[in-house]
Amino acid sequence: MEIRFEKREQLKEKPDQTQLGFGKYMTDYMFVMDWEQDRGWYDARIIPHGPIELMPACVTLHYAQETFEGLKAYRRGDGSIQLFRPEMNARRMIDSNKRLCMPEFPEEMFVEAVKALVEVEKDWVPAEPETSLYIRPFMFATESALGVHMASAFKFMVICSPVGAYYAEGINPVKILVEDELVRAVKGGTGYTKCGGNYAASILGQVKAESQGCTQVLWLDGVERRYVEEVGTMNIMFKIEGEIYTAPIEGTVLPGVTRDSIIRILKDWGYKVHETRLSVDDLMKAGHEGRLEEAFGTGTAAVVSPVGEFVYREDSVVVNEFRTGELTRKLYDYLTGIQWGKEEDPYGWTVKVC
Ligand code: COI
């Protein structure tokens, strides 16, 4: 793919790497490419990060024909930069796009666009501990038309943001509200895709959780509101009597790249991993009986995040005395060790950029 480069006059000042937070700062450039029904993909370019022009009747603004991804670039100790399983993000975007009737976008094009932008932005990849460059590829309809239909014009873009921990708590335990009224996904819907609409629908739950002193929502299945599925921005796993439980990928749960990696590592470490439905009643019971040893979320932004407490209706259970569990910590250290190049990568998950 040929990529045109448009240089900006002046580069931005870089933020303090110890105070990054999540998603507050944007780098100097962005990748953009257009698609039209009769032309296919064209005009791949890396241009200064800045506003884009859209018509008021742009399909995305009305009908949310939009998908996105999230991955990171990591700076290794020797200064080189690597990605983590970018082809999995590419494949998930392809699946999301199919569900939302959006154009095909070859896996290699996705990875090439990400690599090219990260190479241009290499000075933005932070080196401080626990930091990385968050990469946000996204695609959306640009056609101007008010009828509900499959749009005939789209944009694919990639932007980047240097980040620290996703949660203000860092990698300390978070408190989570089990939502028993609102639902996130049902089979046949878009739950397994990464589309903006899923997140828009989740914000009310998030606001409710925050008003009760919680950081995130644990969503239950949309039919019986009984089985635990996923947390606002991450998949979730439980260690109960030495074995791991997590919701199966059956159409409602996001097939997380970190989820997949952690399951692989856990199995290699000899853990029994049950990708099975677990009811919230069984979860709370295990908590009250002292059998729920650890709980943690997995996600690109959240990495491996310990959960310290679940609040469900009038009930609540504290996990591991609100301390980060031993396995959670070990998983975090090992996974981030591979990502930052401190551990050997026996799985071939890392992809060198420069
Ligand atoms: C990610 O983990 O990359 C996500 O996309 C979650 C999020 C910040 C919406």
mmCIF file of C-alpha atoms and ligand atoms in Angstrom:
data_model
loop_
_atom_site.group_PDB
_atom_site.id
_atom_site.type_symbol
_atom_site.label_atom_id
_atom_site.label_comp_id
_atom_site.label_asym_id
_atom_site.label_seq_id
_atom_site.Cartn_x
_atom_site.Cartn_y
_atom_site.Cartn_z
ATOM 1 C CA MET A 1 0.000 0.000 0.000
ATOM 2 C CA GLU A 2 1.345 3.401 -0.929
ATOM 3 C CA ILE A 3 1.013 5.945 1.876
ATOM 4 C CA ARG A 4 1.248 9.668 1.227
ATOM 5 C CA PHE A 5 2.839 11.743 3.991
ATOM 6 C CA GLU A 6 1.919 15.320 4.832
ATOM 7 C CA LYS A 7 4.342 16.917 7.269
ATOM 8 C CA ARG A 8 3.092 19.301 9.927
ATOM 9 C CA GLU A 9 4.794 22.635 10.385
ATOM 10 C CA GLN A 10 5.450 22.274 14.054
ATOM 11 C CA LEU A 11 5.417 19.219 16.266
ATOM 12 C CA LYS A 12 3.484 19.322 19.554
ATOM 13 C CA GLU A 13 5.132 19.444 22.931
ATOM 14 C CA LYS A 14 5.083 16.002 24.548
ATOM 15 C CA PRO A 15 3.355 15.538 27.913
ATOM 16 C CA ASP A 16 5.019 14.412 31.156
ATOM 17 C CA GLN A 17 5.241 10.612 30.864
ATOM 18 C CA THR A 18 4.539 10.128 34.551
ATOM 19 C CA GLN A 19 1.171 11.935 34.334
ATOM 20 C CA LEU A 20 -0.376 10.515 31.176
ATOM 21 C CA GLY A 21 -3.673 9.060 32.398
ATOM 22 C CA PHE A 22 -5.700 7.514 29.583
ATOM 23 C CA GLY A 23 -6.557 9.050 26.211
ATOM 24 C CA LYS A 24 -5.974 12.695 27.089
ATOM 25 C CA TYR A 25 -3.135 13.501 24.695
ATOM 26 C CA MET A 26 -3.087 12.946 20.945
ATOM 27 C CA THR A 27 0.058 12.559 18.868
ATOM 28 C CA ASP A 28 1.082 14.705 15.889
ATOM 29 C CA TYR A 29 -0.290 12.603 13.054
ATOM 30 C CA MET A 30 -3.166 10.361 12.015
ATOM 31 C CA PHE A 31 -3.675 7.762 9.301
ATOM 32 C CA VAL A 32 -6.635 8.271 6.951
ATOM 33 C CA MET A 33 -7.964 6.264 4.019
ATOM 34 C CA ASP A 34 -11.251 6.510 2.097
ATOM 35 C CA TRP A 35 -13.613 4.005 0.565
ATOM 36 C CA GLU A 36 -16.288 4.442 -2.044
ATOM 37 C CA GLN A 37 -18.497 1.785 -3.475
ATOM 38 C CA ASP A 38 -17.170 2.001 -7.033
ATOM 39 C CA ARG A 39 -13.548 2.796 -6.141
ATOM 40 C CA GLY A 40 -12.744 0.608 -3.175
ATOM 41 C CA TRP A 41 -10.049 1.841 -0.759
ATOM 42 C CA TYR A 42 -7.953 4.791 -1.911
ATOM 43 C CA ASP A 43 -5.684 7.659 -0.831
ATOM 44 C CA ALA A 44 -3.890 6.180 2.164
ATOM 45 C CA ARG A 45 -2.244 9.079 3.954
ATOM 46 C CA ILE A 46 -0.556 10.098 7.160
ATOM 47 C CA ILE A 47 -1.456 13.716 7.855
ATOM 48 C CA PRO A 48 -1.395 16.078 10.845
ATOM 49 C CA HIS A 49 -3.832 15.048 13.606
ATOM 50 C CA GLY A 50 -6.710 17.506 13.369
ATOM 51 C CA PRO A 51 -10.417 18.065 12.707
ATOM 52 C CA ILE A 52 -12.209 16.228 9.917
ATOM 53 C CA GLU A 53 -15.036 17.621 7.865
ATOM 54 C CA LEU A 54 -18.393 15.797 7.879
ATOM 55 C CA MET A 55 -21.785 16.721 6.434
ATOM 56 C CA PRO A 56 -24.588 17.147 8.994
ATOM 57 C CA ALA A 57 -26.449 14.234 7.376
ATOM 58 C CA CYS A 58 -23.406 11.946 7.687
ATOM 59 C CA VAL A 59 -24.794 8.433 8.252
ATOM 60 C CA THR A 60 -22.591 7.786 11.295
ATOM 61 C CA LEU A 61 -23.978 10.784 13.177
ATOM 62 C CA HIS A 62 -27.502 9.395 12.836
ATOM 63 C CA TYR A 63 -27.267 5.630 12.596
ATOM 64 C CA ALA A 64 -23.889 4.862 14.204
ATOM 65 C CA GLN A 65 -22.385 2.801 11.387
ATOM 66 C CA GLU A 66 -19.009 2.762 13.122
ATOM 67 C CA THR A 67 -16.489 0.215 14.418
ATOM 68 C CA PHE A 68 -13.210 0.599 16.255
ATOM 69 C CA GLU A 69 -10.255 -1.238 17.746
ATOM 70 C CA GLY A 70 -7.723 -0.701 20.507
ATOM 71 C CA LEU A 71 -4.123 -1.919 20.636
ATOM 72 C CA LYS A 72 -0.829 -0.640 21.970
ATOM 73 C CA ALA A 73 2.785 -0.042 20.946
ATOM 74 C CA TYR A 74 5.370 -0.770 23.648
ATOM 75 C CA ARG A 75 8.885 0.527 24.066
ATOM 76 C CA ARG A 76 11.369 -2.198 24.961
ATOM 77 C CA GLY A 77 14.366 -1.680 27.219
ATOM 78 C CA ASP A 78 16.665 -1.434 24.171
ATOM 79 C CA GLY A 79 14.568 1.432 22.769
ATOM 80 C CA SER A 80 12.904 -0.574 19.989
ATOM 81 C CA ILE A 81 9.114 -0.591 19.582
ATOM 82 C CA GLN A 82 6.724 -3.506 19.270
ATOM 83 C CA LEU A 83 3.023 -4.277 18.866
ATOM 84 C CA PHE A 84 1.071 -7.071 20.511
ATOM 85 C CA ARG A 85 -0.955 -9.417 18.277
ATOM 86 C CA PRO A 86 -2.133 -6.674 15.872
ATOM 87 C CA GLU A 87 -3.491 -9.266 13.443
ATOM 88 C CA MET A 88 -6.067 -10.298 16.053
ATOM 89 C CA ASN A 89 -7.364 -6.743 16.205
ATOM 90 C CA ALA A 90 -7.483 -6.696 12.417
ATOM 91 C CA ARG A 91 -9.518 -9.903 12.333
ATOM 92 C CA ARG A 92 -11.903 -8.658 14.988
ATOM 93 C CA MET A 93 -12.456 -5.440 13.051
ATOM 94 C CA ILE A 94 -13.220 -7.491 9.948
ATOM 95 C CA ASP A 95 -15.848 -9.421 11.972
ATOM 96 C CA SER A 96 -17.287 -6.215 13.439
ATOM 97 C CA ASN A 97 -17.483 -4.685 9.963
ATOM 98 C CA LYS A 98 -19.357 -7.686 8.583
ATOM 99 C CA ARG A 99 -22.020 -7.322 11.278
ATOM 100 C CA LEU A 100 -22.396 -3.602 10.644
ATOM 101 C CA CYS A 101 -22.424 -3.915 6.830
ATOM 102 C CA MET A 102 -19.174 -2.050 6.442
ATOM 103 C CA PRO A 103 -16.517 -2.600 3.776
ATOM 104 C CA GLU A 104 -13.988 -5.400 3.773
ATOM 105 C CA PHE A 105 -10.602 -4.254 4.947
ATOM 106 C CA PRO A 106 -7.770 -6.756 4.454
ATOM 107 C CA GLU A 107 -5.911 -7.808 7.609
ATOM 108 C CA GLU A 108 -2.546 -6.813 6.079
ATOM 109 C CA MET A 109 -3.782 -3.302 5.286
ATOM 110 C CA PHE A 110 -4.837 -2.802 8.899
ATOM 111 C CA VAL A 111 -1.471 -3.959 10.250
ATOM 112 C CA GLU A 112 0.458 -1.943 7.653
ATOM 113 C CA ALA A 113 -1.454 1.247 8.473
ATOM 114 C CA VAL A 114 -0.853 0.781 12.215
ATOM 115 C CA LYS A 115 2.850 0.022 11.728
ATOM 116 C CA ALA A 116 3.367 2.987 9.386
ATOM 117 C CA LEU A 117 1.743 5.438 11.791
ATOM 118 C CA VAL A 118 3.600 4.091 14.842
ATOM 119 C CA GLU A 119 6.889 4.383 12.970
ATOM 120 C CA VAL A 120 6.172 8.036 12.171
ATOM 121 C CA GLU A 121 5.159 8.604 15.809
ATOM 122 C CA LYS A 122 7.972 6.580 17.372
ATOM 123 C CA ASP A 123 9.075 9.465 19.595
ATOM 124 C CA TRP A 124 5.611 9.420 21.166
ATOM 125 C CA VAL A 125 5.977 5.867 22.489
ATOM 126 C CA PRO A 126 6.688 6.495 26.170
ATOM 127 C CA ALA A 127 9.413 4.695 28.096
ATOM 128 C CA GLU A 128 8.258 5.189 31.691
ATOM 129 C CA PRO A 129 7.111 2.037 33.518
ATOM 130 C CA GLU A 130 3.434 1.101 32.909
ATOM 131 C CA THR A 131 3.131 3.393 29.863
ATOM 132 C CA SER A 132 2.537 2.695 26.177
ATOM 133 C CA LEU A 133 1.179 4.263 23.012
ATOM 134 C CA TYR A 134 -2.525 3.438 22.699
ATOM 135 C CA ILE A 135 -3.562 2.999 19.076
ATOM 136 C CA ARG A 136 -7.154 3.547 18.044
ATOM 137 C CA PRO A 137 -8.089 2.367 14.535
ATOM 138 C CA PHE A 138 -11.701 3.141 13.582
ATOM 139 C CA MET A 139 -13.973 3.078 10.566
ATOM 140 C CA PHE A 140 -17.178 4.971 9.934
ATOM 141 C CA ALA A 141 -19.682 5.852 7.233
ATOM 142 C CA THR A 142 -19.170 9.294 5.687
ATOM 143 C CA GLU A 143 -22.033 9.319 3.196
ATOM 144 C CA SER A 144 -24.505 12.168 3.562
ATOM 145 C CA ALA A 145 -28.028 10.682 3.423
ATOM 146 C CA LEU A 146 -30.920 10.280 5.839
ATOM 147 C CA GLY A 147 -32.410 6.939 4.789
ATOM 148 C CA VAL A 148 -31.340 3.945 6.853
ATOM 149 C CA HIS A 149 -29.223 1.844 4.504
ATOM 150 C CA MET A 150 -25.739 0.461 3.966
ATOM 151 C CA ALA A 151 -23.626 3.544 3.304
ATOM 152 C CA SER A 152 -21.641 3.936 0.095
ATOM 153 C CA ALA A 153 -18.679 5.883 1.506
ATOM 154 C CA PHE A 154 -16.465 5.244 4.537
ATOM 155 C CA LYS A 155 -13.276 6.405 6.190
ATOM 156 C CA PHE A 156 -10.711 4.264 7.989
ATOM 157 C CA MET A 157 -8.548 6.186 10.414
ATOM 158 C CA VAL A 158 -5.925 5.517 13.064
ATOM 159 C CA ILE A 159 -5.062 7.918 15.878
ATOM 160 C CA CYS A 160 -2.630 7.440 18.770
ATOM 161 C CA SER A 161 -2.414 8.562 22.373
ATOM 162 C CA PRO A 162 0.398 8.001 24.882
ATOM 163 C CA VAL A 163 -1.174 6.416 27.975
ATOM 164 C CA GLY A 164 -0.598 5.231 31.502
ATOM 165 C CA ALA A 165 -3.115 3.162 33.480
ATOM 166 C CA TYR A 166 -6.761 3.159 32.318
ATOM 167 C CA TYR A 167 -8.224 3.400 35.804
ATOM 168 C CA ALA A 168 -7.422 6.148 38.269
ATOM 169 C CA GLU A 169 -6.812 3.260 40.693
ATOM 170 C CA GLY A 170 -3.825 2.179 38.536
ATOM 171 C CA ILE A 171 -3.437 -1.572 38.971
ATOM 172 C CA ASN A 172 -5.102 -1.517 42.358
ATOM 173 C CA PRO A 173 -8.452 -3.258 42.833
ATOM 174 C CA VAL A 174 -11.645 -1.635 41.541
ATOM 175 C CA LYS A 175 -15.181 -1.871 42.905
ATOM 176 C CA ILE A 176 -17.783 -3.088 40.438
ATOM 177 C CA LEU A 177 -21.576 -2.791 40.312
ATOM 178 C CA VAL A 178 -23.484 -5.797 38.958
ATOM 179 C CA GLU A 179 -26.167 -4.279 36.713
ATOM 180 C CA ASP A 180 -29.473 -6.143 36.924
ATOM 181 C CA GLU A 181 -31.784 -3.808 35.042
ATOM 182 C CA LEU A 182 -30.079 -2.423 31.942
ATOM 183 C CA VAL A 183 -28.636 -4.891 29.421
ATOM 184 C CA ARG A 184 -25.630 -4.680 27.137
ATOM 185 C CA ALA A 185 -26.136 -7.431 24.571
ATOM 186 C CA VAL A 186 -28.285 -10.318 23.395
ATOM 187 C CA LYS A 187 -27.442 -13.082 20.953
ATOM 188 C CA GLY A 188 -28.024 -11.913 17.390
ATOM 189 C CA GLY A 189 -27.127 -8.347 18.319
ATOM 190 C CA THR A 190 -23.781 -6.564 18.185
ATOM 191 C CA GLY A 191 -22.346 -7.626 21.555
ATOM 192 C CA TYR A 192 -19.370 -9.450 20.032
ATOM 193 C CA THR A 193 -18.387 -6.487 17.873
ATOM 194 C CA LYS A 194 -16.438 -3.427 18.840
ATOM 195 C CA CYS A 195 -18.854 -0.739 17.697
ATOM 196 C CA GLY A 196 -19.506 2.659 19.212
ATOM 197 C CA GLY A 197 -23.193 1.847 19.721
ATOM 198 C CA ASN A 198 -22.375 -0.838 22.299
ATOM 199 C CA TYR A 199 -20.480 1.693 24.355
ATOM 200 C CA ALA A 200 -23.091 4.458 23.964
ATOM 201 C CA ALA A 201 -25.673 2.058 25.389
ATOM 202 C CA SER A 202 -23.391 1.251 28.315
ATOM 203 C CA ILE A 203 -22.863 4.799 29.573
ATOM 204 C CA LEU A 204 -26.076 4.956 31.622
ATOM 205 C CA GLY A 205 -24.934 1.857 33.524
ATOM 206 C CA GLN A 206 -21.535 3.455 34.027
ATOM 207 C CA VAL A 207 -23.104 6.648 35.404
ATOM 208 C CA LYS A 208 -25.261 4.577 37.741
ATOM 209 C CA ALA A 209 -22.218 2.604 38.913
ATOM 210 C CA GLU A 210 -20.255 5.776 39.584
ATOM 211 C CA SER A 211 -23.142 7.244 41.577
ATOM 212 C CA GLN A 212 -22.843 4.203 43.847
ATOM 213 C CA GLY A 213 -19.095 4.591 44.310
ATOM 214 C CA CYS A 214 -18.174 1.903 41.757
ATOM 215 C CA THR A 215 -15.709 2.204 38.883
ATOM 216 C CA GLN A 216 -17.378 -0.082 36.353
ATOM 217 C CA VAL A 217 -20.416 -2.201 35.547
ATOM 218 C CA LEU A 218 -20.542 -5.987 35.401
ATOM 219 C CA TRP A 219 -23.107 -6.814 32.721
ATOM 220 C CA LEU A 220 -25.327 -9.851 33.022
ATOM 221 C CA ASP A 221 -26.763 -11.764 30.066
ATOM 222 C CA GLY A 222 -29.544 -9.851 28.338
ATOM 223 C CA VAL A 223 -32.199 -12.575 28.475
ATOM 224 C CA GLU A 224 -32.289 -13.900 32.035
ATOM 225 C CA ARG A 225 -30.088 -11.217 33.629
ATOM 226 C CA ARG A 226 -28.516 -14.019 35.525
ATOM 227 C CA TYR A 227 -25.169 -14.988 34.007
ATOM 228 C CA VAL A 228 -22.075 -12.782 34.258
ATOM 229 C CA GLU A 229 -20.778 -11.608 30.892
ATOM 230 C CA GLU A 230 -18.344 -8.715 30.765
ATOM 231 C CA VAL A 231 -17.360 -5.470 32.418
ATOM 232 C CA GLY A 232 -17.671 -2.046 30.720
ATOM 233 C CA THR A 233 -14.207 -1.969 29.181
ATOM 234 C CA MET A 234 -12.873 -5.467 29.781
ATOM 235 C CA ASN A 235 -13.604 -9.185 29.898
ATOM 236 C CA ILE A 236 -13.770 -10.688 33.360
ATOM 237 C CA MET A 237 -12.337 -13.815 35.003
ATOM 238 C CA PHE A 238 -12.850 -15.388 38.416
ATOM 239 C CA LYS A 239 -10.620 -17.735 40.378
ATOM 240 C CA ILE A 240 -12.865 -20.008 42.403
ATOM 241 C CA GLU A 241 -11.273 -22.829 44.397
ATOM 242 C CA GLY A 242 -8.161 -22.712 42.250
ATOM 243 C CA GLU A 243 -9.962 -22.856 38.885
ATOM 244 C CA ILE A 244 -10.694 -20.051 36.440
ATOM 245 C CA TYR A 245 -14.143 -19.128 35.142
ATOM 246 C CA THR A 246 -14.968 -16.721 32.341
ATOM 247 C CA ALA A 247 -17.962 -16.163 30.065
ATOM 248 C CA PRO A 248 -17.890 -18.040 26.752
ATOM 249 C CA ILE A 249 -17.634 -16.247 23.403
ATOM 250 C CA GLU A 250 -21.101 -16.979 22.055
ATOM 251 C CA GLY A 251 -22.192 -13.762 20.395
ATOM 252 C CA THR A 252 -22.669 -11.421 23.334
ATOM 253 C CA VAL A 253 -19.181 -11.071 24.770
ATOM 254 C CA LEU A 254 -16.288 -9.263 23.104
ATOM 255 C CA PRO A 255 -13.582 -11.718 21.963
ATOM 256 C CA GLY A 256 -10.771 -9.918 23.768
ATOM 257 C CA VAL A 257 -7.165 -10.187 22.606
ATOM 258 C CA THR A 258 -5.993 -9.963 26.221
ATOM 259 C CA ARG A 259 -8.669 -12.494 27.245
ATOM 260 C CA ASP A 260 -7.391 -14.953 24.649
ATOM 261 C CA SER A 261 -3.752 -14.406 25.677
ATOM 262 C CA ILE A 262 -4.473 -14.819 29.397
ATOM 263 C CA ILE A 263 -6.433 -18.033 28.812
ATOM 264 C CA ARG A 264 -3.496 -19.439 26.846
ATOM 265 C CA ILE A 265 -1.027 -18.488 29.583
ATOM 266 C CA LEU A 266 -3.261 -19.887 32.343
ATOM 267 C CA LYS A 267 -3.619 -23.203 30.528
ATOM 268 C CA ASP A 268 0.141 -23.364 30.027
ATOM 269 C CA TRP A 269 0.576 -22.755 33.736
ATOM 270 C CA GLY A 270 -1.638 -25.767 34.420
ATOM 271 C CA TYR A 271 -4.853 -23.986 35.406
ATOM 272 C CA LYS A 272 -8.237 -25.381 34.506
ATOM 273 C CA VAL A 273 -10.081 -22.651 32.583
ATOM 274 C CA HIS A 274 -13.859 -22.934 32.279
ATOM 275 C CA GLU A 275 -15.295 -20.830 29.473
ATOM 276 C CA THR A 276 -18.760 -21.310 30.776
ATOM 277 C CA ARG A 277 -21.832 -19.496 32.071
ATOM 278 C CA LEU A 278 -21.513 -18.546 35.724
ATOM 279 C CA SER A 279 -24.590 -17.165 37.482
ATOM 280 C CA VAL A 280 -24.315 -14.054 39.596
ATOM 281 C CA ASP A 281 -25.928 -16.032 42.454
ATOM 282 C CA ASP A 282 -23.147 -18.632 42.285
ATOM 283 C CA LEU A 283 -20.560 -15.854 42.133
ATOM 284 C CA MET A 284 -21.925 -14.096 45.221
ATOM 285 C CA LYS A 285 -22.311 -17.421 47.043
ATOM 286 C CA ALA A 286 -18.684 -18.317 46.261
ATOM 287 C CA GLY A 287 -17.705 -14.882 47.590
ATOM 288 C CA HIS A 288 -19.628 -15.294 50.828
ATOM 289 C CA GLU A 289 -18.299 -18.797 51.374
ATOM 290 C CA GLY A 290 -14.692 -17.678 50.863
ATOM 291 C CA ARG A 291 -14.303 -19.708 47.653
ATOM 292 C CA LEU A 292 -13.927 -16.687 45.342
ATOM 293 C CA GLU A 293 -10.198 -16.232 45.623
ATOM 294 C CA GLU A 294 -9.548 -13.627 42.947
ATOM 295 C CA ALA A 295 -11.346 -11.685 40.224
ATOM 296 C CA PHE A 296 -9.748 -9.664 37.459
ATOM 297 C CA GLY A 297 -10.637 -7.935 34.227
ATOM 298 C CA THR A 298 -8.653 -8.290 31.006
ATOM 299 C CA GLY A 299 -8.471 -5.768 28.186
ATOM 300 C CA THR A 300 -6.008 -3.812 26.080
ATOM 301 C CA ALA A 301 -6.679 -0.573 27.919
ATOM 302 C CA ALA A 302 -7.204 -2.184 31.335
ATOM 303 C CA VAL A 303 -4.484 -4.878 30.858
ATOM 304 C CA VAL A 304 -5.117 -7.182 33.873
ATOM 305 C CA SER A 305 -7.130 -5.291 36.490
ATOM 306 C CA PRO A 306 -7.952 -6.741 39.899
ATOM 307 C CA VAL A 307 -11.525 -6.475 41.180
ATOM 308 C CA GLY A 308 -11.809 -5.829 44.921
ATOM 309 C CA GLU A 309 -15.562 -5.861 45.399
ATOM 310 C CA PHE A 310 -18.822 -6.736 43.650
ATOM 311 C CA VAL A 311 -22.015 -4.919 44.589
ATOM 312 C CA TYR A 312 -25.224 -6.707 43.579
ATOM 313 C CA ARG A 313 -28.588 -5.328 44.677
ATOM 314 C CA GLU A 314 -28.436 -5.074 48.473
ATOM 315 C CA ASP A 315 -25.553 -7.510 48.688
ATOM 316 C CA SER A 316 -21.806 -7.147 48.231
ATOM 317 C CA VAL A 317 -18.723 -9.343 48.396
ATOM 318 C CA VAL A 318 -15.168 -8.214 48.943
ATOM 319 C CA VAL A 319 -12.569 -10.243 47.049
ATOM 320 C CA ASN A 320 -9.243 -11.128 48.675
ATOM 321 C CA GLU A 321 -9.647 -8.387 51.294
ATOM 322 C CA PHE A 322 -9.642 -5.819 48.482
ATOM 323 C CA ARG A 323 -6.032 -6.658 47.676
ATOM 324 C CA THR A 324 -4.530 -7.636 44.317
ATOM 325 C CA GLY A 325 -4.448 -11.424 44.188
ATOM 326 C CA GLU A 326 -1.255 -13.379 43.718
ATOM 327 C CA LEU A 327 -2.303 -14.888 40.396
ATOM 328 C CA THR A 328 -3.636 -11.546 39.113
ATOM 329 C CA ARG A 329 -0.292 -9.920 39.866
ATOM 330 C CA LYS A 330 1.653 -12.796 38.310
ATOM 331 C CA LEU A 331 -0.447 -12.619 35.135
ATOM 332 C CA TYR A 332 -0.067 -8.849 34.921
ATOM 333 C CA ASP A 333 3.704 -9.093 35.352
ATOM 334 C CA TYR A 334 4.122 -11.895 32.847
ATOM 335 C CA LEU A 335 1.857 -10.456 30.144
ATOM 336 C CA THR A 336 3.270 -6.947 30.408
ATOM 337 C CA GLY A 337 6.741 -8.510 30.591
ATOM 338 C CA ILE A 338 6.156 -9.975 27.124
ATOM 339 C CA GLN A 339 4.601 -6.739 25.876
ATOM 340 C CA TRP A 340 7.456 -4.546 27.073
ATOM 341 C CA GLY A 341 10.042 -7.079 25.954
ATOM 342 C CA LYS A 342 11.296 -7.903 29.459
ATOM 343 C CA GLU A 343 10.176 -11.523 29.139
ATOM 344 C CA GLU A 344 10.872 -13.823 26.259
ATOM 345 C CA ASP A 345 7.853 -14.197 23.957
ATOM 346 C CA PRO A 346 7.382 -17.957 23.519
ATOM 347 C CA TYR A 347 4.091 -17.420 21.680
ATOM 348 C CA GLY A 348 5.332 -15.168 18.884
ATOM 349 C CA TRP A 349 2.780 -12.531 19.892
ATOM 350 C CA THR A 350 4.984 -9.479 19.554
ATOM 351 C CA VAL A 351 5.560 -7.717 16.235
ATOM 352 C CA LYS A 352 8.512 -5.412 15.866
ATOM 353 C CA VAL A 353 7.862 -1.989 14.330
ATOM 354 C CA CYS A 354 11.242 -0.292 14.540
HETATM 355 C C1 COI B 1 -9.551 -1.351 24.856
HETATM 356 O O1 COI B 1 -9.317 -2.046 25.838
HETATM 357 O O2 COI B 1 -8.717 -1.125 24.000
HETATM 358 C C2 COI B 1 -10.854 -0.738 24.647
HETATM 359 O O3 COI B 1 -11.188 -0.495 23.540
HETATM 360 C C3 COI B 1 -11.663 -0.419 25.814
HETATM 361 C C4 COI B 1 -12.102 0.966 25.810
HETATM 362 C C5 COI B 1 -11.268 2.018 26.336
HETATM 363 C C6 COI B 1 -13.368 1.276 25.183
#
